[in-house]
Amino acid sequence: MIEIENVRKSFGTLEVLKGINLSIEKGEVLCLIGGSGSGKSTLLQCINGLQSIQGGNIIVDGTNVHARDTNLNTLRQKLGIVFQQYNAFPHLTALENVALAPRVVKKQSRRDALDLAREHLDYVGLGSKADMKPSGLSGGQQQRLAIARALAMKPAYMLFDEVTSALDPELVGEVLDTLRKLKESGMTMIVVTHDVAFARESGDRVAFFDQGVICELGPARQVINDPKEERTRQFLQRVLH
């Protein structure tokens, strides 16, 4: 499980996380919603060790992410992360993009890495696009390629940072379908999303972030359909209408 204990994060004098406490159980899908700048994406980067923290602890399967003796490269093999930007290598095919990390990081043979890459491209519905360069793929396909690339490392947890925000509306569904498929497989996920309908239907719990704090946390349908906090209600009224 992932345990987040009183985590604080600042950029200069701006405190963006003000004592966050969360526990994410194995197999759970936690969706983080809230306005831009509320701290959601920063929290994901702190969980993955991409950002330092100024206070508190983040524990992943008993390992303190920010302890001095923690090997972040080893830890990140457990923590797949997918961003808004696809970040594929433009000179490599889809297959080569997915196979790269297993070959370089896990020292798999070329044949094993390519077999693994084909398996994960099939999983996200891109089996027929294996020999294409990223420039030949649509935005939704490039985002699914990014998911396949993260899954190829066989992580225990997946972190998604607004993975549909940069997509045209008609391409959003194919990426969300991949996330739903992952949920059905039992993958533990933390999903930062502006898609409130997805959070309600596919999230187990929802955390509403506001100005660096968790304003409301609870079962997904309860938080979105019947929020207890006035600030949550105001936010949802704005994004749902």
mmCIF file of C-alpha atoms in Angstrom:
data_model
loop_
_atom_site.group_PDB
_atom_site.id
_atom_site.type_symbol
_atom_site.label_atom_id
_atom_site.label_comp_id
_atom_site.label_asym_id
_atom_site.label_seq_id
_atom_site.Cartn_x
_atom_site.Cartn_y
_atom_site.Cartn_z
ATOM 1 C CA MET A 1 0.000 0.000 0.000
ATOM 2 C CA ILE A 2 0.943 3.665 -0.270
ATOM 3 C CA GLU A 3 0.868 5.744 2.895
ATOM 4 C CA ILE A 4 1.119 9.536 2.790
ATOM 5 C CA GLU A 5 1.700 11.116 6.184
ATOM 6 C CA ASN A 6 1.457 14.881 6.761
ATOM 7 C CA VAL A 7 3.275 15.659 3.506
ATOM 8 C CA ARG A 8 4.286 19.254 2.882
ATOM 9 C CA LYS A 9 5.767 20.642 -0.298
ATOM 10 C CA SER A 10 6.802 24.194 -1.171
ATOM 11 C CA PHE A 11 8.162 25.932 -4.227
ATOM 12 C CA GLY A 12 10.045 28.839 -2.712
ATOM 13 C CA THR A 13 7.608 30.681 -0.453
ATOM 14 C CA LEU A 14 4.561 29.039 -2.047
ATOM 15 C CA GLU A 15 3.308 26.046 -0.056
ATOM 16 C CA VAL A 16 1.477 23.769 -2.495
ATOM 17 C CA LEU A 17 0.890 20.761 -0.212
ATOM 18 C CA LYS A 18 -0.119 21.639 3.330
ATOM 19 C CA GLY A 19 -0.039 18.438 5.340
ATOM 20 C CA ILE A 20 -1.562 15.729 3.113
ATOM 21 C CA ASN A 21 -2.638 12.446 4.723
ATOM 22 C CA LEU A 22 -3.801 9.521 2.563
ATOM 23 C CA SER A 23 -3.639 5.739 2.468
ATOM 24 C CA ILE A 24 -4.122 3.866 -0.787
ATOM 25 C CA GLU A 25 -4.924 0.179 -0.450
ATOM 26 C CA LYS A 26 -3.836 -2.535 -2.860
ATOM 27 C CA GLY A 27 -6.278 -2.769 -5.767
ATOM 28 C CA GLU A 28 -7.881 0.611 -5.065
ATOM 29 C CA VAL A 29 -8.526 3.358 -7.616
ATOM 30 C CA LEU A 30 -8.225 6.784 -5.987
ATOM 31 C CA CYS A 31 -9.170 9.773 -8.140
ATOM 32 C CA LEU A 32 -7.857 13.239 -7.297
ATOM 33 C CA ILE A 33 -9.998 16.145 -8.465
ATOM 34 C CA GLY A 34 -9.761 19.895 -7.947
ATOM 35 C CA GLY A 35 -8.832 23.108 -9.690
ATOM 36 C CA SER A 36 -5.527 23.827 -11.390
ATOM 37 C CA GLY A 37 -2.794 24.585 -8.878
ATOM 38 C CA SER A 38 -4.507 22.751 -6.022
ATOM 39 C CA GLY A 39 -1.598 20.327 -5.539
ATOM 40 C CA LYS A 40 -2.865 17.141 -7.213
ATOM 41 C CA SER A 41 -0.122 16.700 -9.810
ATOM 42 C CA THR A 42 2.569 17.777 -7.365
ATOM 43 C CA LEU A 43 1.487 15.015 -5.002
ATOM 44 C CA LEU A 44 1.906 12.397 -7.755
ATOM 45 C CA GLN A 45 5.416 13.634 -8.459
ATOM 46 C CA CYS A 46 6.252 13.481 -4.751
ATOM 47 C CA ILE A 47 4.984 9.887 -4.550
ATOM 48 C CA ASN A 48 7.246 8.946 -7.465
ATOM 49 C CA GLY A 49 10.206 10.830 -5.986
ATOM 50 C CA LEU A 50 10.333 13.301 -8.872
ATOM 51 C CA GLN A 51 9.816 16.151 -6.406
ATOM 52 C CA SER A 52 11.361 16.491 -2.954
ATOM 53 C CA ILE A 53 9.191 17.218 0.085
ATOM 54 C CA GLN A 54 9.707 19.603 2.978
ATOM 55 C CA GLY A 55 7.900 17.545 5.601
ATOM 56 C CA GLY A 56 6.146 14.254 6.305
ATOM 57 C CA ASN A 57 6.656 10.800 4.814
ATOM 58 C CA ILE A 58 5.577 8.821 1.777
ATOM 59 C CA ILE A 59 5.789 5.062 2.292
ATOM 60 C CA VAL A 60 5.420 2.608 -0.611
ATOM 61 C CA ASP A 61 5.252 -1.043 0.466
ATOM 62 C CA GLY A 62 7.266 -0.206 3.573
ATOM 63 C CA THR A 63 9.903 1.880 1.767
ATOM 64 C CA ASN A 64 10.240 5.561 2.644
ATOM 65 C CA VAL A 65 10.386 7.264 -0.766
ATOM 66 C CA HIS A 66 12.310 10.291 0.468
ATOM 67 C CA ALA A 67 14.747 8.593 2.836
ATOM 68 C CA ARG A 68 18.378 9.266 1.965
ATOM 69 C CA ASP A 69 19.208 5.592 1.485
ATOM 70 C CA THR A 70 16.249 4.808 -0.783
ATOM 71 C CA ASN A 71 17.200 3.702 -4.296
ATOM 72 C CA LEU A 72 14.693 5.671 -6.348
ATOM 73 C CA ASN A 73 15.511 3.846 -9.580
ATOM 74 C CA THR A 74 14.555 0.560 -7.937
ATOM 75 C CA LEU A 75 11.475 2.042 -6.269
ATOM 76 C CA ARG A 76 10.220 3.593 -9.516
ATOM 77 C CA GLN A 77 10.022 0.148 -11.066
ATOM 78 C CA LYS A 78 7.035 -0.310 -8.723
ATOM 79 C CA LEU A 79 5.529 3.079 -9.575
ATOM 80 C CA GLY A 80 4.514 3.577 -13.199
ATOM 81 C CA ILE A 81 3.662 7.181 -14.012
ATOM 82 C CA VAL A 82 1.981 8.611 -17.117
ATOM 83 C CA PHE A 83 1.788 12.343 -17.784
ATOM 84 C CA GLN A 84 -0.293 14.604 -20.038
ATOM 85 C CA GLN A 85 2.610 14.740 -22.493
ATOM 86 C CA TYR A 86 3.287 11.440 -24.206
ATOM 87 C CA ASN A 87 7.119 11.750 -24.150
ATOM 88 C CA ALA A 88 7.713 8.923 -26.614
ATOM 89 C CA PHE A 89 11.070 8.702 -28.399
ATOM 90 C CA PRO A 90 10.242 9.993 -31.900
ATOM 91 C CA HIS A 91 12.957 7.994 -33.682
ATOM 92 C CA LEU A 92 11.781 4.640 -32.285
ATOM 93 C CA THR A 93 8.751 2.589 -33.324
ATOM 94 C CA ALA A 94 5.938 1.975 -30.862
ATOM 95 C CA LEU A 95 7.340 -1.496 -30.241
ATOM 96 C CA GLU A 96 10.855 -0.185 -29.615
ATOM 97 C CA ASN A 97 9.537 2.536 -27.299
ATOM 98 C CA VAL A 98 7.830 -0.042 -25.068
ATOM 99 C CA ALA A 99 10.754 -2.486 -25.163
ATOM 100 C CA LEU A 100 13.402 0.106 -24.260
ATOM 101 C CA ALA A 101 13.030 0.266 -20.458
ATOM 102 C CA PRO A 102 12.848 -3.527 -19.936
ATOM 103 C CA ARG A 103 16.039 -3.850 -21.969
ATOM 104 C CA VAL A 104 17.949 -0.982 -20.343
ATOM 105 C CA VAL A 105 16.662 -1.086 -16.769
ATOM 106 C CA LYS A 106 15.800 -4.754 -16.306
ATOM 107 C CA LYS A 107 18.528 -6.031 -18.645
ATOM 108 C CA GLN A 108 16.127 -8.269 -20.550
ATOM 109 C CA SER A 109 17.245 -9.796 -23.827
ATOM 110 C CA ARG A 110 16.098 -8.055 -26.991
ATOM 111 C CA ARG A 111 13.781 -10.948 -27.859
ATOM 112 C CA ASP A 112 12.173 -11.044 -24.391
ATOM 113 C CA ALA A 113 11.757 -7.272 -24.305
ATOM 114 C CA LEU A 114 10.141 -7.194 -27.742
ATOM 115 C CA ASP A 115 7.796 -10.064 -26.809
ATOM 116 C CA LEU A 116 6.823 -8.163 -23.669
ATOM 117 C CA ALA A 117 6.309 -4.977 -25.680
ATOM 118 C CA ARG A 118 3.997 -6.739 -28.145
ATOM 119 C CA GLU A 119 1.975 -8.133 -25.240
ATOM 120 C CA HIS A 120 1.455 -4.672 -23.756
ATOM 121 C CA LEU A 121 0.713 -2.997 -27.078
ATOM 122 C CA ASP A 122 -1.961 -5.645 -27.635
ATOM 123 C CA TYR A 123 -3.304 -4.928 -24.139
ATOM 124 C CA VAL A 124 -3.861 -1.233 -24.916
ATOM 125 C CA GLY A 125 -5.248 -1.958 -28.375
ATOM 126 C CA LEU A 126 -2.177 -0.937 -30.390
ATOM 127 C CA GLY A 127 -0.973 -4.329 -31.602
ATOM 128 C CA SER A 128 -1.455 -3.300 -35.236
ATOM 129 C CA LYS A 129 0.566 -0.105 -34.727
ATOM 130 C CA ALA A 130 3.737 -1.767 -33.404
ATOM 131 C CA ASP A 131 5.935 -0.710 -36.335
ATOM 132 C CA MET A 132 4.725 2.887 -36.489
ATOM 133 C CA LYS A 133 6.654 5.894 -35.204
ATOM 134 C CA PRO A 134 4.844 8.085 -32.624
ATOM 135 C CA SER A 135 4.315 10.825 -35.231
ATOM 136 C CA GLY A 136 2.042 8.453 -37.143
ATOM 137 C CA LEU A 137 -0.240 7.886 -34.143
ATOM 138 C CA SER A 138 -3.165 9.984 -32.953
ATOM 139 C CA GLY A 139 -3.010 11.704 -29.590
ATOM 140 C CA GLY A 140 -5.115 8.992 -27.989
ATOM 141 C CA GLN A 141 -2.907 6.292 -29.476
ATOM 142 C CA GLN A 142 0.238 8.064 -28.262
ATOM 143 C CA GLN A 143 -1.229 8.245 -24.771
ATOM 144 C CA ARG A 144 -2.047 4.531 -24.852
ATOM 145 C CA LEU A 145 1.533 3.941 -26.019
ATOM 146 C CA ALA A 146 2.725 5.824 -22.917
ATOM 147 C CA ILE A 147 0.541 3.569 -20.748
ATOM 148 C CA ALA A 148 1.905 0.426 -22.433
ATOM 149 C CA ARG A 149 5.439 1.678 -21.867
ATOM 150 C CA ALA A 150 4.779 2.163 -18.151
ATOM 151 C CA LEU A 151 3.069 -1.233 -17.837
ATOM 152 C CA ALA A 152 6.020 -3.006 -19.469
ATOM 153 C CA MET A 153 7.992 -2.455 -16.254
ATOM 154 C CA LYS A 154 5.306 -4.491 -14.432
ATOM 155 C CA PRO A 155 4.655 -1.851 -11.744
ATOM 156 C CA ALA A 156 2.624 -2.541 -8.613
ATOM 157 C CA TYR A 157 1.060 0.924 -8.815
ATOM 158 C CA MET A 158 0.102 3.271 -11.644
ATOM 159 C CA LEU A 159 -0.012 7.056 -11.313
ATOM 160 C CA PHE A 160 -1.915 8.996 -13.994
ATOM 161 C CA ASP A 161 -1.547 12.765 -14.267
ATOM 162 C CA GLU A 162 -4.443 14.217 -16.282
ATOM 163 C CA VAL A 163 -3.760 11.795 -19.124
ATOM 164 C CA THR A 164 -6.757 12.975 -21.173
ATOM 165 C CA SER A 165 -6.340 16.747 -20.731
ATOM 166 C CA ALA A 166 -4.328 17.273 -23.933
ATOM 167 C CA LEU A 167 -6.605 15.114 -26.106
ATOM 168 C CA ASP A 168 -9.373 16.056 -28.491
ATOM 169 C CA PRO A 169 -12.746 15.109 -26.943
ATOM 170 C CA GLU A 170 -13.358 12.232 -29.369
ATOM 171 C CA LEU A 171 -10.072 10.575 -28.329
ATOM 172 C CA VAL A 172 -10.655 10.711 -24.563
ATOM 173 C CA GLY A 173 -12.867 7.606 -24.453
ATOM 174 C CA GLU A 174 -10.246 5.204 -25.801
ATOM 175 C CA VAL A 175 -7.769 6.225 -23.099
ATOM 176 C CA LEU A 176 -10.368 6.019 -20.325
ATOM 177 C CA ASP A 177 -11.351 2.563 -21.596
ATOM 178 C CA THR A 178 -7.732 1.488 -21.056
ATOM 179 C CA LEU A 179 -7.841 2.815 -17.487
ATOM 180 C CA ARG A 180 -11.094 0.914 -16.873
ATOM 181 C CA LYS A 181 -9.462 -2.248 -18.182
ATOM 182 C CA LEU A 182 -6.585 -1.724 -15.760
ATOM 183 C CA LYS A 183 -9.049 -1.265 -12.901
ATOM 184 C CA GLU A 184 -10.741 -4.546 -13.788
ATOM 185 C CA SER A 185 -7.359 -6.266 -13.681
ATOM 186 C CA GLY A 186 -6.894 -5.133 -10.062
ATOM 187 C CA MET A 187 -4.199 -2.504 -10.673
ATOM 188 C CA THR A 188 -3.784 0.004 -7.849
ATOM 189 C CA MET A 189 -4.111 3.472 -9.366
ATOM 190 C CA ILE A 190 -3.993 7.115 -8.366
ATOM 191 C CA VAL A 191 -5.628 9.158 -11.103
ATOM 192 C CA VAL A 192 -5.492 12.944 -11.301
ATOM 193 C CA THR A 193 -8.394 13.817 -13.570
ATOM 194 C CA HIS A 194 -10.705 16.603 -14.693
ATOM 195 C CA ASP A 195 -13.163 13.968 -15.929
ATOM 196 C CA VAL A 196 -15.589 13.896 -13.030
ATOM 197 C CA ALA A 197 -17.818 11.308 -14.719
ATOM 198 C CA PHE A 198 -14.864 8.912 -14.945
ATOM 199 C CA ALA A 199 -13.998 9.543 -11.294
ATOM 200 C CA ARG A 200 -17.573 8.801 -10.240
ATOM 201 C CA GLU A 201 -17.939 5.643 -12.315
ATOM 202 C CA SER A 202 -14.468 4.129 -12.047
ATOM 203 C CA GLY A 203 -12.986 5.496 -8.850
ATOM 204 C CA ASP A 204 -13.333 3.693 -5.532
ATOM 205 C CA ARG A 205 -12.659 6.918 -3.649
ATOM 206 C CA VAL A 206 -12.329 10.558 -4.621
ATOM 207 C CA ALA A 207 -10.184 13.201 -2.921
ATOM 208 C CA PHE A 208 -11.084 16.820 -3.668
ATOM 209 C CA PHE A 209 -8.041 19.087 -3.431
ATOM 210 C CA ASP A 210 -8.335 22.799 -2.787
ATOM 211 C CA GLN A 211 -5.391 25.147 -2.214
ATOM 212 C CA GLY A 212 -3.003 22.430 -1.088
ATOM 213 C CA VAL A 213 -5.302 20.539 1.280
ATOM 214 C CA ILE A 214 -7.748 17.655 0.909
ATOM 215 C CA CYS A 215 -11.068 19.387 1.365
ATOM 216 C CA GLU A 216 -13.128 16.196 1.078
ATOM 217 C CA LEU A 217 -12.364 12.478 0.817
ATOM 218 C CA GLY A 218 -14.796 9.607 0.521
ATOM 219 C CA PRO A 219 -16.492 7.035 -1.714
ATOM 220 C CA ALA A 220 -16.496 8.287 -5.292
ATOM 221 C CA ARG A 221 -20.230 8.406 -5.859
ATOM 222 C CA GLN A 222 -20.901 10.006 -2.489
ATOM 223 C CA VAL A 223 -18.343 12.781 -2.932
ATOM 224 C CA ILE A 224 -19.498 13.638 -6.456
ATOM 225 C CA ASN A 225 -23.254 13.079 -6.124
ATOM 226 C CA ASP A 226 -23.706 14.328 -2.550
ATOM 227 C CA PRO A 227 -20.640 16.271 -1.349
ATOM 228 C CA LYS A 228 -20.573 17.250 2.290
ATOM 229 C CA GLU A 229 -18.356 20.327 1.934
ATOM 230 C CA GLU A 230 -19.605 23.588 0.425
ATOM 231 C CA ARG A 231 -16.305 24.130 -1.397
ATOM 232 C CA THR A 232 -16.654 20.708 -3.068
ATOM 233 C CA ARG A 233 -20.207 21.552 -4.097
ATOM 234 C CA GLN A 234 -19.098 24.836 -5.655
ATOM 235 C CA PHE A 235 -16.337 23.139 -7.637
ATOM 236 C CA LEU A 236 -18.593 20.345 -8.917
ATOM 237 C CA GLN A 237 -21.359 22.762 -9.886
ATOM 238 C CA ARG A 238 -18.830 24.665 -11.956
ATOM 239 C CA VAL A 239 -17.351 21.649 -13.772
ATOM 240 C CA LEU A 240 -20.589 19.688 -14.244
ATOM 241 C CA HIS A 241 -22.623 22.511 -15.769
#
